[in-house]
Tab-separated table of C-alpha atoms in Angstrom:
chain	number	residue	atom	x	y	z
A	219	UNK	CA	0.000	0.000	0.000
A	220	UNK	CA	1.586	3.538	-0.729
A	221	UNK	CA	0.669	6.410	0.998
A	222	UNK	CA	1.296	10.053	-0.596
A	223	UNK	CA	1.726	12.800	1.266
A	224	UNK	CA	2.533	16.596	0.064
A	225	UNK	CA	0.191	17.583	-2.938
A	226	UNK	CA	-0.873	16.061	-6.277
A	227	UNK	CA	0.456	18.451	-8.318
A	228	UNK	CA	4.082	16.561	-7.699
A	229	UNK	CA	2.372	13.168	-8.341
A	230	UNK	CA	0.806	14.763	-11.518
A	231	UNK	CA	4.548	16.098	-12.341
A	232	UNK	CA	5.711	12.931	-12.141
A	233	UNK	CA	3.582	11.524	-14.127
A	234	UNK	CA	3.581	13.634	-17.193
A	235	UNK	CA	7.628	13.743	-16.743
A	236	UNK	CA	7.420	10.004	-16.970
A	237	UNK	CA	4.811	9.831	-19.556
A	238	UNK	CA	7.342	12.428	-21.440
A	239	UNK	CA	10.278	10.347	-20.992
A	240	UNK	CA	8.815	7.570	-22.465
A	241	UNK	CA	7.299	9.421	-25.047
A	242	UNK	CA	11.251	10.998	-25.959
A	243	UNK	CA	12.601	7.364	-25.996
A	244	UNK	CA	10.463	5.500	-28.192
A	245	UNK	CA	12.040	2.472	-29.516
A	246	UNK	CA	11.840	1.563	-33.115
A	247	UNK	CA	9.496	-1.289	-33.900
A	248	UNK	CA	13.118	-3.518	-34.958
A	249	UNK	CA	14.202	-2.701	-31.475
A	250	UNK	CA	10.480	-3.427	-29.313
A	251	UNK	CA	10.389	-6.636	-31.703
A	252	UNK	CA	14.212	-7.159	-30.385
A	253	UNK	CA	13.154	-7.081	-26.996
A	254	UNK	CA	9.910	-8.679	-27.232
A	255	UNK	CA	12.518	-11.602	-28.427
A	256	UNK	CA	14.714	-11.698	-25.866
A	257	UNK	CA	11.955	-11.728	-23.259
A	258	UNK	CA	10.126	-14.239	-24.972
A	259	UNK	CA	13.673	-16.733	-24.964
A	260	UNK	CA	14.129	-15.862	-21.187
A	261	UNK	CA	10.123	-17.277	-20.916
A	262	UNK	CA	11.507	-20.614	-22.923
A	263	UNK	CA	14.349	-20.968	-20.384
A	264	UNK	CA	11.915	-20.785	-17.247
A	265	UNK	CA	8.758	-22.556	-17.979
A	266	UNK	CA	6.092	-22.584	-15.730
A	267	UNK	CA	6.187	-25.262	-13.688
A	268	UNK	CA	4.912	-26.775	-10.140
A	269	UNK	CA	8.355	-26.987	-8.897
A	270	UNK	CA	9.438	-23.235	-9.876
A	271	UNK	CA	13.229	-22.345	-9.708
A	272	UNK	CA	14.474	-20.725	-6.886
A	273	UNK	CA	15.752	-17.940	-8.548
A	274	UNK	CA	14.850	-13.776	-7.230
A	275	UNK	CA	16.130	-11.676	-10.100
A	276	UNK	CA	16.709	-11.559	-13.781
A	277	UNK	CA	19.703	-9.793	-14.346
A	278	UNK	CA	19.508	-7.781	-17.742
A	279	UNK	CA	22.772	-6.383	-18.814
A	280	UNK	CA	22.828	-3.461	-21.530
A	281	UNK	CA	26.169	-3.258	-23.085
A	282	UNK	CA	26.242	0.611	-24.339
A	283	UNK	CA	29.109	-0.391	-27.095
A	284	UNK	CA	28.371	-3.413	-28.374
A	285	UNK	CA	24.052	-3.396	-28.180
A	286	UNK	CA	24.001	-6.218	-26.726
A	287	UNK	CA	20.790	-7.223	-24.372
A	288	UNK	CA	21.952	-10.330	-22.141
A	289	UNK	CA	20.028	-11.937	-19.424
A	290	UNK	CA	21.269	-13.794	-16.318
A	291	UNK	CA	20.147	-15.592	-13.890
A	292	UNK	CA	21.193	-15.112	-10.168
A	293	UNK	CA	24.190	-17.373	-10.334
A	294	UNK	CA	25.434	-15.264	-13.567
A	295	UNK	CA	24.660	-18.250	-15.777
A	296	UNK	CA	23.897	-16.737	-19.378
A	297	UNK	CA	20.060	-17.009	-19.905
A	298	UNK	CA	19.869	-14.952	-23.297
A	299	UNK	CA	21.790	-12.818	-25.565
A	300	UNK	CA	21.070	-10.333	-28.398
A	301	UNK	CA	21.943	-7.348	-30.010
A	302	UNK	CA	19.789	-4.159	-29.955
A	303	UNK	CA	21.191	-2.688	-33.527
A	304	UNK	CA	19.726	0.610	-32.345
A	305	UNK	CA	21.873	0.217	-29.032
A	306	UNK	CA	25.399	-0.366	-31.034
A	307	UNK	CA	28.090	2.540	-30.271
A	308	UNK	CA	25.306	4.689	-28.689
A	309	UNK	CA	27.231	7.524	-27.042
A	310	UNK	CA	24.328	9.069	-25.073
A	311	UNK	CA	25.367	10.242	-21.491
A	312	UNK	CA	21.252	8.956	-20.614
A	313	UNK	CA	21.311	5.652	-22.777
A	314	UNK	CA	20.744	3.809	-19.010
A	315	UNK	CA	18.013	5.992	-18.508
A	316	UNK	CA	16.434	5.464	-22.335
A	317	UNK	CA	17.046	1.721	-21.679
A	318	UNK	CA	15.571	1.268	-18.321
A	319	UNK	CA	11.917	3.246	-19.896
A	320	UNK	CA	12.237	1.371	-22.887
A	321	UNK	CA	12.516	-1.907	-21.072
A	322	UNK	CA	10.120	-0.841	-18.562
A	323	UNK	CA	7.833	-0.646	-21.324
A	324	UNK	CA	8.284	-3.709	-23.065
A	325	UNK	CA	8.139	-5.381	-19.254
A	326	UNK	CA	4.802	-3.642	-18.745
A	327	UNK	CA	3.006	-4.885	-22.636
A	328	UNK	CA	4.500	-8.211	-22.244
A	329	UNK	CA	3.256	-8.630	-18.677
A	330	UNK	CA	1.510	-11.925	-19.194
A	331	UNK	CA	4.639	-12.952	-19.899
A	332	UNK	CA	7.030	-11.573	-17.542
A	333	UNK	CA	4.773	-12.845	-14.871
A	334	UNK	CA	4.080	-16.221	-15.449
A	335	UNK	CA	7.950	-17.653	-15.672
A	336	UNK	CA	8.333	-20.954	-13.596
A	337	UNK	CA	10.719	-19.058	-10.397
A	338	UNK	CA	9.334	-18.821	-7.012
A	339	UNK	CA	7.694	-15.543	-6.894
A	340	UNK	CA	8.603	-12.381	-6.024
A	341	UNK	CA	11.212	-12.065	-8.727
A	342	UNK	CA	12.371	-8.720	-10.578
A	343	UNK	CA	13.916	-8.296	-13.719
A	344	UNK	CA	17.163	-5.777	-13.220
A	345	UNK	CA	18.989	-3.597	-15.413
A	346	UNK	CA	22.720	-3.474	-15.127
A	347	UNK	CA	25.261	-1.744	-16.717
A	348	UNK	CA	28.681	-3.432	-18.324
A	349	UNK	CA	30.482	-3.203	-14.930
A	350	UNK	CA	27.804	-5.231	-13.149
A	351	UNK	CA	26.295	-2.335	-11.181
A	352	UNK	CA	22.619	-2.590	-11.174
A	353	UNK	CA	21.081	0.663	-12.788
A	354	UNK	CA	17.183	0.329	-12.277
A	355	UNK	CA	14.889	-2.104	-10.955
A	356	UNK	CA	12.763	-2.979	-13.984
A	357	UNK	CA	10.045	-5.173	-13.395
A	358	UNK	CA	8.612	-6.775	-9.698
A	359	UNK	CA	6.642	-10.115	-10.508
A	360	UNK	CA	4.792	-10.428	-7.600
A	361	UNK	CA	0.817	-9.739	-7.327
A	362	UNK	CA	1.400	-7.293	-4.354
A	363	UNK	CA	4.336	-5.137	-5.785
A	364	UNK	CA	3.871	-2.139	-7.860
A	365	UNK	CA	7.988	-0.448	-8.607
A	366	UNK	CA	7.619	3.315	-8.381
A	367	UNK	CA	10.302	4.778	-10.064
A	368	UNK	CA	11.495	8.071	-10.913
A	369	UNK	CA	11.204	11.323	-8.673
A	370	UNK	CA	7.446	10.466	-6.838
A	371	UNK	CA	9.810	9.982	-3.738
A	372	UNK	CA	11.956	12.260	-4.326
A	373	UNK	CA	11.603	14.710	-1.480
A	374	UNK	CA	9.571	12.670	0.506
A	375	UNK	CA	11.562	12.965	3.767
A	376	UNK	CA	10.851	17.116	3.653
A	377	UNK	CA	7.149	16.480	2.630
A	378	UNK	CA	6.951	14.452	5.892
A	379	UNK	CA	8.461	16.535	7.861
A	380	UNK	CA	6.662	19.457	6.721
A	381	UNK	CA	3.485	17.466	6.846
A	382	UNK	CA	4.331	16.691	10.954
A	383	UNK	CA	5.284	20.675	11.779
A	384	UNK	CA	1.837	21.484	10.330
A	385	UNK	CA	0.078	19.051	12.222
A	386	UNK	CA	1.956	19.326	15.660
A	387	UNK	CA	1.469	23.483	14.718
């Protein structure tokens, strides 16, 4: 359950600043098809089951140079590979930030799927970058978990506090 406290107008910011992100870093249909691949090969590899794997994350690794996509599992066993050819030598000082909404996306339309792989739930899929460092959480599979992402929290600490000196006032 998430409560908000401060006003709507910075929930409505974030929304429209998210919406416009997304809307700046639409993929090409070669690259959402790309995707919808990969996603689709990391289903193959984890088929639902009744024993699901014990498994908590799917690591995603974006490799700005080389376009790759791969996909590991927790143990850093190689799940899926593939190049984004719109990713390839992309020089962008954001490209994490274009590839966690584009992902994010894809995550979100292909939901059926990403929820419905044979691990033990809660799992997330993770973005990392080529040094291993995880960039964004992605995608929570797990009925009760929404991800909030972006600023919404952002300041939440001083909308608390400000919220307590009014009401103690």
């Amino acid at each position: 359950m998430l409560f908000l406290f401060g006003s709507l107008p910075k929930f409505k910011y974030f929304c429209i600043r998210e919406h416009h992100l997304i809307l700046n870093m639409k993929a090409s249909e070669q690259t959402s098809q790309q995707i919808q691949r990969a996603i689709n090969k990391i289903a193959q590899k984890f088929p639902s089951t009744d024993e699901p794997s014990v498994i908590t994350d799917i690591h995603l690794r974006a490799i700005q140079d080389s376009g790759e996509l791969l996909a590991f599992d927790d143990d850093e066993n190689e799940v899926n590979r593939c190049v984004i050819e719109e990713w390839i030598d992309n020089k962008e000082e954001d490209f994490y930030n274009q590839v966690t909404a584009i992902l994010r996306k894809e995550l979100k339309n292909m939901h059926k799927v990403a929820d419905n792989l044979g691990i033990l739930k809660p799992y997330s899929f993770v973005l990392e970058n080529d040094d291993k460092e995880t960039v964004a959480e992605l995608y929570v599979a797990d009925d009760d978990t929404v991800i909030i992402g972006g600023d919404l929290m952002e300041g939440l600490g001083k909308d608390l506090d400000s919220f307590l000196d009014k009401l103690l006032d």
